[in-house]
Coordinates of C-alpha atoms in Angstrom, one line a residue:
Chain A
X9 CA 110.1 105.7 50.8
X10 CA 112.9 106.2 53.4
X11 CA 116.0 104.0 53.4
X12 CA 115.1 102.9 56.9
X13 CA 112.1 101.0 55.7
X14 CA 114.5 98.3 54.5
X15 CA 115.7 97.8 58.0
X16 CA 112.5 98.5 59.9
X17 CA 109.8 97.4 57.5
X18 CA 107.0 97.4 60.1
X19 CA 104.1 95.0 59.9
X20 CA 101.5 95.6 57.3
X21 CA 98.0 94.6 58.0
X22 CA 95.9 94.0 55.0
X23 CA 92.1 94.6 54.8
X24 CA 91.9 90.8 54.0
X25 CA 93.5 90.0 57.4
X26 CA 90.9 92.1 59.1
X27 CA 88.0 90.7 57.2
X28 CA 89.1 87.1 57.5
X29 CA 89.4 87.3 61.3
X30 CA 93.2 86.7 61.2
X31 CA 93.5 90.0 63.1
X32 CA 90.8 90.7 65.7
X33 CA 89.6 93.7 67.6
X34 CA 87.0 93.9 70.3
X35 CA 84.5 96.7 69.9
X36 CA 83.2 98.4 73.0
X37 CA 81.1 101.5 73.4
X38 CA 80.6 103.1 76.8
X39 CA 77.5 105.0 77.6
X40 CA 78.5 106.9 80.7
X41 CA 76.2 109.4 82.4
X42 CA 77.0 112.3 84.6
X43 CA 75.0 115.1 86.1
X44 CA 77.7 117.7 87.1
X45 CA 76.8 120.1 89.8
X46 CA 77.5 123.5 88.3
X47 CA 78.2 124.9 91.8
X48 CA 77.7 128.2 93.6
X49 CA 79.5 130.5 91.1
X50 CA 78.5 128.9 87.7
X51 CA 74.9 128.4 88.7
X52 CA 74.4 132.1 89.2
X53 CA 76.3 132.8 86.0
X54 CA 74.0 130.5 84.0
X55 CA 70.8 131.9 85.6
X56 CA 72.0 135.4 84.6
X57 CA 72.7 134.3 81.0
X58 CA 69.0 133.3 80.9
X59 CA 68.1 136.9 81.8
X60 CA 70.4 138.1 79.0
X61 CA 73.1 139.3 81.4
X62 CA 76.8 138.4 82.0
X63 CA 77.9 138.4 85.6
X64 CA 81.3 138.0 87.1
X65 CA 83.0 137.9 90.5
X66 CA 85.4 140.5 91.7
X67 CA 88.5 139.9 93.8
X68 CA 89.1 143.0 95.8
X69 CA 92.7 142.1 96.5
X70 CA 94.0 141.9 92.9
X71 CA 91.1 144.0 91.6
X72 CA 90.3 141.5 88.9
X73 CA 86.8 140.7 87.7
X74 CA 86.5 137.0 86.9
X75 CA 84.3 135.9 84.0
X76 CA 83.0 133.2 84.0
X77 CA 82.8 133.7 87.8
X78 CA 84.4 131.5 90.5
X79 CA 84.1 131.7 94.2
X80 CA 87.9 131.7 94.5
X81 CA 90.6 133.9 93.0
X82 CA 93.2 131.6 91.6
X83 CA 95.9 134.2 91.7
X84 CA 95.5 135.4 95.3
X85 CA 94.0 132.1 96.5
X86 CA 91.2 133.7 98.5
X87 CA 87.4 133.9 98.3
X88 CA 86.2 136.4 95.7
X89 CA 84.2 139.3 97.2
X90 CA 81.3 140.5 95.0
X91 CA 79.1 140.0 92.0
X92 CA 79.7 142.4 89.1
X93 CA 77.7 142.7 85.8
X94 CA 79.8 143.2 82.7
X95 CA 79.0 144.3 79.2
X96 CA 78.2 141.8 76.4
X97 CA 80.7 143.4 74.1
X98 CA 84.4 142.4 73.7
X99 CA 87.4 141.9 71.6
X100 CA 88.7 138.9 69.6
X101 CA 91.8 137.6 71.3
X102 CA 92.4 134.9 68.7
X103 CA 90.3 133.0 66.2
X104 CA 90.3 129.9 64.0
X105 CA 88.3 129.0 60.9
X106 CA 87.1 125.4 61.4
X107 CA 86.6 123.4 58.2
X108 CA 86.1 119.9 59.6
X109 CA 82.9 118.7 61.4
X110 CA 82.7 116.3 64.3
X111 CA 82.4 113.3 61.8
X112 CA 85.6 114.4 60.0
X113 CA 83.7 115.6 56.9
X114 CA 84.4 119.0 55.3
X115 CA 82.0 121.6 56.5
X116 CA 80.0 123.3 53.7
X117 CA 80.2 126.6 55.5
X118 CA 83.2 127.0 57.8
X119 CA 82.7 127.8 61.4
X120 CA 84.4 130.7 63.1
X121 CA 85.7 129.9 66.6
X122 CA 87.1 132.7 68.7
X123 CA 88.4 133.5 72.2
X124 CA 86.5 136.7 73.2
X125 CA 87.9 139.0 75.8
X126 CA 84.7 140.6 77.3
X127 CA 84.7 144.3 78.0
X128 CA 84.6 145.1 81.7
X129 CA 86.4 142.2 83.4
X130 CA 90.1 142.1 83.6
X131 CA 92.1 141.5 80.5
X132 CA 92.1 137.8 79.5
X133 CA 88.7 137.0 80.8
X134 CA 85.8 135.9 78.7
X135 CA 84.5 133.1 76.5
X136 CA 85.4 130.6 73.9
X137 CA 82.5 131.1 71.4
X138 CA 81.3 131.3 67.8
X139 CA 81.7 134.4 65.6
X140 CA 78.6 135.1 63.4
X141 CA 77.4 137.4 60.7
X142 CA 80.8 137.2 59.1
X143 CA 80.6 138.1 55.4
X144 CA 84.2 137.2 54.5
X145 CA 86.8 135.5 56.6
X146 CA 89.2 138.3 55.6
X147 CA 87.2 140.7 57.7
X148 CA 88.0 138.8 61.0
X149 CA 91.0 140.3 62.8
X150 CA 92.6 139.8 66.1
X151 CA 91.6 142.8 68.2
X152 CA 88.2 143.2 66.3
X153 CA 85.4 144.5 68.4
X154 CA 82.4 142.2 68.8
X155 CA 79.0 142.0 70.6
X156 CA 76.9 139.1 71.8
X157 CA 73.8 138.1 69.8
X158 CA 71.4 136.5 72.2
X159 CA 68.8 133.9 71.6
X160 CA 65.2 135.2 72.1
X161 CA 64.3 135.1 75.8
X162 CA 61.9 132.2 75.5
X163 CA 64.6 130.0 73.9
X164 CA 67.2 130.6 76.6
X165 CA 68.0 127.6 78.8
X166 CA 70.7 128.9 81.2
X167 CA 73.6 127.9 79.0
X168 CA 76.6 129.5 77.4
X169 CA 74.7 128.9 74.1
X170 CA 72.0 131.4 75.2
X171 CA 74.5 133.6 73.4
X172 CA 74.1 132.5 69.8
X173 CA 77.4 134.0 68.7
X174 CA 79.4 137.2 68.8
X175 CA 79.1 139.6 65.8
X176 CA 81.5 142.3 64.6
X177 CA 80.6 145.9 65.6
Chain B
X25 CA 117.9 112.1 110.9
X26 CA 116.0 109.6 113.0
X27 CA 114.3 106.9 110.8
X28 CA 110.7 107.5 110.2
X29 CA 111.0 111.2 111.0
X30 CA 112.0 112.7 107.7
X31 CA 108.6 113.6 106.1
X32 CA 105.6 114.9 108.0
X33 CA 102.0 115.9 107.5
X34 CA 101.9 119.5 108.7
X35 CA 98.4 120.5 107.7
X36 CA 95.1 118.8 107.0
X37 CA 91.8 120.1 105.6
X38 CA 88.5 118.7 104.5
X39 CA 85.3 120.0 102.9
X40 CA 82.0 119.1 104.3
X41 CA 81.3 115.4 103.6
X42 CA 77.8 114.4 102.5
X43 CA 75.9 111.8 100.5
X44 CA 74.9 114.5 98.0
X45 CA 76.4 118.0 97.4
X46 CA 74.3 119.2 94.6
X47 CA 74.7 123.0 95.1
X48 CA 78.5 122.8 95.1
X49 CA 80.9 122.0 92.3
X50 CA 83.8 119.6 92.7
X51 CA 86.1 122.7 92.3
X52 CA 84.3 124.4 95.2
X53 CA 84.6 121.3 97.4
X54 CA 88.4 121.2 96.7
X55 CA 88.7 124.9 97.4
X56 CA 87.0 124.5 100.8
X57 CA 89.3 121.6 101.8
X58 CA 92.4 123.5 100.5
X59 CA 91.6 126.7 102.5
X60 CA 91.3 124.6 105.7
X61 CA 94.5 122.7 105.1
X62 CA 96.6 125.8 104.3
X63 CA 95.3 127.6 107.3
X64 CA 95.9 124.6 109.4
X65 CA 99.5 124.4 108.2
X66 CA 100.0 128.1 108.5
X67 CA 101.4 128.5 104.9
X68 CA 101.0 130.9 102.0
X69 CA 100.2 128.4 99.3
X70 CA 101.0 130.7 96.4
X71 CA 104.5 131.3 97.6
X72 CA 105.5 128.3 99.8
X73 CA 104.4 125.1 98.0
X74 CA 106.7 123.6 95.4
X75 CA 104.7 120.6 94.2
X76 CA 101.0 119.7 94.0
X77 CA 99.6 116.1 93.6
X78 CA 96.0 115.3 92.9
X79 CA 94.6 111.8 93.0
X80 CA 91.7 111.1 90.6
X81 CA 90.4 108.7 88.1
X82 CA 89.1 110.3 84.8
X83 CA 86.1 108.1 84.6
X84 CA 84.8 109.2 88.0
X85 CA 85.5 112.8 87.0
X86 CA 83.8 112.4 83.6
X87 CA 86.6 114.4 82.0
X88 CA 89.6 113.0 80.3
X89 CA 92.9 114.8 81.2
X90 CA 91.0 115.7 84.4
X91 CA 94.3 116.8 86.0
X92 CA 94.2 119.9 83.8
X93 CA 91.2 121.1 85.8
X94 CA 92.8 120.8 89.2
X95 CA 95.2 123.8 89.6
X96 CA 93.1 126.9 90.2
X97 CA 91.0 125.7 93.2
X98 CA 94.0 124.5 95.2
X99 CA 96.3 127.4 94.5
X100 CA 98.4 125.6 91.9
X101 CA 98.0 127.8 88.9
X102 CA 101.4 128.0 87.1
X103 CA 103.0 125.6 89.7
X104 CA 104.2 122.1 89.3
X105 CA 101.2 119.8 89.5
X106 CA 100.3 116.3 88.4
X107 CA 97.6 113.8 89.0
X108 CA 98.1 110.3 90.3
X109 CA 95.5 107.9 88.8
X110 CA 95.2 106.1 92.1
X111 CA 94.0 106.6 95.7
X112 CA 94.9 109.4 98.0
X113 CA 97.6 107.4 99.9
X114 CA 99.4 106.8 96.6
X115 CA 99.5 110.6 96.3
X116 CA 100.9 110.7 99.8
X117 CA 103.6 108.2 98.8
X118 CA 104.5 110.5 95.8
X119 CA 104.7 113.5 98.2
X120 CA 107.0 111.5 100.5
X121 CA 109.3 110.8 97.5
X122 CA 109.1 114.4 96.4
X123 CA 110.3 115.6 99.8
X124 CA 113.1 113.0 100.1
X125 CA 114.2 113.6 96.5
X126 CA 114.5 117.3 97.1
X127 CA 111.8 118.3 94.6
X128 CA 110.2 120.4 97.2
X129 CA 110.2 120.7 101.0
X130 CA 106.5 121.5 101.0
X131 CA 104.0 119.3 98.9
X132 CA 100.2 119.4 98.7
X133 CA 98.2 116.2 98.2
X134 CA 94.5 116.4 97.2
X135 CA 91.8 113.9 96.5
X136 CA 88.1 114.2 96.2
X137 CA 84.9 112.3 95.4
X138 CA 81.9 113.8 93.6
X139 CA 80.2 110.5 93.2
X140 CA 76.7 112.2 93.4
X141 CA 77.6 113.6 90.0
X142 CA 78.1 110.2 88.5
X143 CA 74.8 108.7 87.5
X144 CA 76.2 105.5 86.0
X145 CA 78.5 104.5 88.8
X146 CA 78.1 100.7 88.1
X147 CA 79.2 101.3 84.5
X148 CA 82.3 103.1 85.6
X149 CA 83.1 100.2 87.9
X150 CA 82.4 97.7 85.1
X151 CA 84.8 99.6 82.8
X152 CA 87.6 98.6 85.2
X153 CA 87.1 95.0 84.4
X154 CA 89.2 93.2 81.8
X155 CA 87.6 94.0 78.4
X156 CA 88.1 90.5 77.0
X157 CA 87.3 88.2 79.9
X158 CA 86.2 90.2 82.9
X159 CA 83.0 92.0 81.8
X160 CA 80.1 89.6 82.5
X161 CA 77.0 91.1 80.7
X162 CA 73.8 91.4 82.6
X163 CA 75.0 91.7 86.2
X164 CA 76.1 94.5 88.4
X165 CA 79.9 94.4 89.0
X166 CA 79.6 93.8 92.7
X167 CA 79.4 90.1 92.1
X168 CA 83.2 90.2 92.2
X169 CA 83.1 91.3 95.9
X170 CA 80.7 88.3 96.5
X171 CA 83.2 86.0 94.9
X172 CA 86.0 87.3 96.9
X173 CA 84.1 87.3 100.2
X174 CA 83.1 83.7 99.8
X175 CA 86.7 82.6 99.0
X176 CA 88.0 84.7 101.9
X177 CA 85.5 83.3 104.5
X178 CA 86.2 79.8 103.3
X179 CA 89.9 80.1 103.7
X180 CA 90.0 82.2 106.9
X181 CA 87.3 80.5 108.9
X182 CA 85.7 83.8 109.7
X183 CA 81.9 83.8 109.5
X184 CA 79.2 86.0 107.9
X185 CA 78.2 87.0 111.4
X186 CA 81.8 88.4 111.9
X187 CA 81.3 90.5 108.8
X188 CA 78.0 91.8 110.2
X189 CA 79.8 92.8 113.4
X190 CA 82.2 95.0 111.4
X191 CA 79.2 96.9 110.0
X192 CA 77.6 97.3 113.4
X193 CA 80.9 98.5 114.9
X194 CA 81.7 101.0 112.2
X195 CA 78.3 102.5 111.9
X196 CA 78.1 102.8 115.7
X197 CA 81.5 104.6 115.7
X198 CA 80.3 106.9 113.0
X199 CA 77.6 108.2 115.3
X200 CA 80.3 110.0 117.3
X201 CA 82.0 111.5 114.2
X202 CA 80.5 114.8 113.1
X203 CA 81.8 114.3 109.6
X204 CA 80.2 110.9 109.1
X205 CA 76.8 110.7 107.4
X206 CA 76.1 107.0 107.6
X207 CA 76.1 106.4 111.3
X208 CA 73.5 103.9 112.7
X209 CA 72.6 101.7 115.6
X210 CA 72.2 98.2 114.0
X211 CA 72.2 94.6 115.2
X212 CA 74.1 91.8 113.4
X213 CA 70.6 90.6 112.4
X214 CA 69.8 93.9 110.7
X215 CA 72.9 93.5 108.6
X216 CA 72.4 89.8 107.7
X217 CA 68.7 90.3 106.9
X218 CA 69.3 93.2 104.5
X219 CA 68.9 92.6 100.8
X220 CA 71.3 90.1 99.3
X221 CA 73.3 91.9 96.5
X222 CA 75.7 89.2 95.4
X223 CA 75.7 86.4 97.8
X224 CA 77.0 86.1 100.5
X225 CA 77.3 90.0 100.3
X226 CA 74.3 91.9 101.6
X227 CA 73.3 95.5 101.1
X228 CA 74.3 96.8 104.5
X229 CA 77.8 95.3 104.1
X230 CA 78.5 97.7 101.2
X231 CA 79.6 101.2 101.9
X232 CA 77.5 103.9 100.3
X233 CA 78.8 106.7 98.1
X234 CA 79.8 110.1 99.6
X235 CA 81.1 113.4 98.3
X236 CA 84.0 115.4 99.7
X237 CA 87.6 116.6 99.3
X238 CA 90.6 116.2 101.5
X239 CA 93.9 118.2 101.3
X240 CA 97.0 117.2 103.1
X241 CA 100.2 119.4 103.4
X242 CA 103.4 117.4 103.6
X243 CA 106.8 118.8 104.6
X244 CA 110.4 117.9 105.2
X245 CA 111.6 117.6 108.8
X246 CA 113.5 120.9 108.5
X247 CA 110.5 122.7 107.0
X248 CA 108.1 121.2 109.6
X249 CA 110.3 122.6 112.3
X250 CA 110.5 126.1 110.7
X251 CA 106.7 126.2 110.3
X252 CA 106.5 125.7 114.1
X253 CA 102.7 126.1 113.9
X254 CA 100.2 125.1 116.4
X255 CA 100.2 121.5 115.2
X256 CA 102.6 118.8 116.0
X257 CA 104.0 117.2 112.8
X258 CA 102.4 113.8 112.0
X259 CA 105.3 111.8 110.6
X260 CA 105.0 109.5 107.6
X261 CA 107.2 106.8 109.2
X262 CA 106.6 104.2 106.4
X263 CA 104.7 103.9 103.2
X264 CA 104.5 101.3 100.5
X265 CA 102.2 100.0 97.7
X266 CA 101.7 96.8 95.9
X267 CA 99.5 95.3 93.1
X268 CA 98.5 91.7 92.4
X269 CA 97.8 90.4 88.9
X270 CA 94.7 91.8 87.2
X271 CA 93.5 88.3 86.2
X272 CA 90.6 87.5 88.4
X273 CA 91.3 83.7 88.0
X274 CA 94.9 84.1 89.2
X275 CA 94.7 86.8 91.9
X276 CA 94.6 85.7 95.5
X277 CA 91.0 86.3 96.4
X278 CA 91.5 84.7 99.8
X279 CA 94.2 87.0 101.1
X280 CA 94.8 90.7 100.4
X281 CA 98.4 90.2 99.3
X282 CA 98.7 93.9 98.2
X283 CA 98.0 94.8 101.9
X284 CA 100.3 92.2 103.5
X285 CA 103.2 93.0 101.2
X286 CA 102.8 96.8 101.5
X287 CA 102.4 96.4 105.3
X288 CA 105.6 94.4 105.5
X289 CA 107.6 97.1 103.7
X290 CA 105.9 100.0 105.5
X291 CA 106.5 98.4 108.9
X292 CA 110.1 97.8 108.0
X293 CA 110.6 101.5 107.2
X294 CA 108.9 102.4 110.5
X295 CA 110.8 99.7 112.4
X296 CA 107.7 98.0 113.5
X297 CA 108.4 94.3 114.3
X298 CA 105.3 93.6 116.4
X299 CA 102.4 95.6 115.0
X300 CA 100.1 94.2 117.7
X301 CA 102.0 96.0 120.4
X302 CA 103.5 98.9 118.4
X303 CA 100.4 100.1 116.7
X304 CA 97.8 102.1 118.7
X305 CA 95.0 102.2 116.2
X306 CA 94.2 101.6 112.5
X307 CA 92.1 103.4 109.9
X308 CA 91.8 100.8 107.1
X309 CA 89.8 100.0 104.0
X310 CA 86.3 98.7 104.7
X311 CA 84.6 99.3 101.4
X312 CA 82.8 96.0 102.0
X313 CA 82.6 94.6 105.6
X314 CA 84.6 91.4 104.8
X315 CA 87.5 93.6 103.5
X316 CA 88.1 95.1 106.9
X317 CA 88.5 91.6 108.3
X318 CA 90.8 90.6 105.4
X319 CA 92.9 93.8 105.9
X320 CA 93.2 93.4 109.7
X321 CA 94.7 89.9 109.0
X322 CA 96.9 91.2 106.2
X323 CA 98.2 94.0 108.4
X324 CA 99.1 91.5 111.1
X325 CA 96.8 93.1 113.6
X326 CA 95.0 89.8 114.4
X327 CA 95.2 86.2 113.3
X328 CA 91.4 85.7 113.3
X329 CA 90.0 89.1 112.5
X330 CA 86.4 87.9 112.9
X331 CA 86.8 86.9 116.5
X332 CA 88.9 90.1 117.1
X333 CA 86.1 92.3 115.9
X334 CA 83.2 90.4 117.3
X335 CA 84.8 90.2 120.7
X336 CA 85.2 93.9 120.9
X337 CA 89.0 94.1 120.5
X338 CA 88.6 96.5 117.6
X339 CA 86.2 98.8 119.4
X340 CA 87.4 102.3 120.4
X341 CA 88.2 100.9 123.9
X342 CA 89.6 97.6 122.6
X343 CA 93.1 96.3 122.1
X344 CA 93.6 98.0 118.7
X345 CA 90.7 100.3 117.7
X346 CA 89.9 99.8 114.0
X347 CA 88.1 102.6 112.1
X348 CA 87.1 104.7 115.1
X349 CA 86.1 107.3 112.5
X350 CA 83.4 104.9 111.2
X351 CA 85.4 103.9 108.2
X352 CA 83.8 103.8 104.7
X353 CA 80.8 101.9 106.1
X354 CA 80.1 104.8 108.5
X355 CA 81.4 107.8 106.6
X356 CA 80.8 106.7 103.0
X357 CA 82.9 105.6 100.1
X358 CA 84.9 108.4 98.5
X359 CA 86.5 106.2 95.9
X360 CA 90.0 107.5 95.3
X361 CA 89.7 109.9 98.2
X362 CA 88.6 107.2 100.8
X363 CA 92.3 106.6 101.7
X364 CA 92.9 110.3 102.3
X365 CA 89.8 110.5 104.5
X366 CA 91.4 107.7 106.6
X367 CA 94.6 109.6 106.8
X368 CA 92.8 112.8 107.8
X369 CA 90.9 111.0 110.6
X370 CA 94.2 109.4 111.7
X371 CA 96.0 112.7 111.8
X372 CA 93.3 114.2 114.0
X373 CA 93.6 111.2 116.4
X374 CA 97.4 111.5 116.6
X375 CA 97.1 115.3 117.2
X376 CA 94.5 114.7 119.9
X377 CA 91.8 116.6 118.0
X378 CA 89.3 113.8 117.4
X379 CA 86.7 115.2 119.8
X380 CA 84.2 112.6 121.0
X381 CA 86.2 109.9 119.2
X382 CA 89.5 110.8 120.8
X383 CA 91.6 107.8 121.9
X384 CA 93.9 108.0 124.9
X385 CA 97.2 109.4 123.8
X386 CA 97.8 107.4 120.6
X387 CA 101.4 107.5 119.2
X388 CA 101.3 105.4 116.1
X389 CA 98.8 104.1 113.6
X390 CA 98.5 102.2 110.4
X391 CA 96.5 103.6 107.5
X392 CA 95.6 101.3 104.6
X393 CA 93.8 101.6 101.2
X394 CA 92.4 99.4 98.5
X395 CA 91.4 100.6 95.1
X396 CA 88.1 98.7 95.0
X397 CA 86.9 96.1 92.6
X398 CA 88.2 94.7 90.4
X399 CA 91.6 95.6 91.7
X400 CA 94.1 93.9 94.0
X401 CA 96.1 97.1 94.6
X402 CA 96.6 99.1 97.8
X403 CA 98.8 101.3 99.9
X404 CA 99.9 100.9 103.6
X405 CA 101.3 103.8 105.6
X406 CA 102.5 104.1 109.2
X407 CA 101.8 107.5 110.8
X408 CA 103.3 108.6 114.1
X409 CA 103.5 111.6 116.3

């Protein structure tokens, strides 16, 4: 315990105070609903994912291919010029091994989350996604080559999760 | 430096406005508005702009920390940017301060609405109410507008018929505005006979949701001169904002004190002593029809706003045209962006580019905003050419 506790003891709240109603809270749970328009660029991108393809937009001024695509180039601030298909292979930019689930419990099997730089577009473009078919966490390396593992065609919905995960190659 | 001529709007841009914009994302709407504004100002956004200000509310966006998603589509990647959780005129007020404080001599303000993406609009409105005392279960939150309207009519002596004439005027004005989607030819009776939502408020007295983005480029006087583009600078001659208490029981429902207080300050900055003779037109909040009357009185444009509007003095050819653009009743409610839509339409008028709506040689106007229920907050600005 720090010396400062003597001077700044804070204010303890006991579970008794909470249970007896001495200290009150008001519970509220909001159920908000949205239906976001995916827009010109992302709509095409999602439609292509359903076909098992990854598409980007090219800016002819800075020569970058933007994946996921957008109708504007944020560097040049101009409208992008053309649709370009890119490969479904790439490189791990960085990764983390996640051990805690959404309910704060420890995961039985850790999840491998990575930033994937997809081959074809300009450096730094690609996806935040899962890594899969990992035998040991020690085999994952920054710079490791990976490839998309797609869901079967009839299970694809036009979502980034139409790619199940990226596996080492 | 002459008073009221230190900060100017040098560029304006807007996306298409519509009741639904399903095929376009909010980022694409913002990009469209930004491209128009930068071309209008004649600037290279990636090199010339030193500060970007967005005006948005996370619950309307459906994304917390929504400001993080703003830079790319307005040219602000790796540039100073922040979001004001308030309406577009509050963003303009921040831009005004940035210019005078020397933060940047060129500032961009953006605000947008993508209300058609929000499927639980009433719930977002309800979440603005006080969590302990203000959320009355089982009713749609517009009852607060009904409460305010009754108190206001009671105190002011204006009538429900006067409120109806606001709707008739603004929807008729909107028919001449190519950007307005809620234009209509109605009679007072059409308005009064429409469905009662929260008495005395009827359905046609409530503005309908609309989507769109507006971008405004603000500059110092020196920068405005250097730009020497095709546009005359529109000076922000005065700007001020006020909030009343959030307690519904204590706020002044009869008078819009946020508007009268912010107007007093903005007029003082712009050296306006007699608004009735020194203001040529007004673009003000009319989210609900009675609000336009309440705001006209708070801004000192008429003592009895009801009579003023119903006798035609607020018409485009009247003494002080009010909401020639159609206002929110005629153009739609853009939530946080409504105020910037008003500023956009005002700038067009002052520059003489309002097309069929153009007034004869206007020199000065008042633009005013309200944040909507359950707030008693708003901004007043004086713009001049």
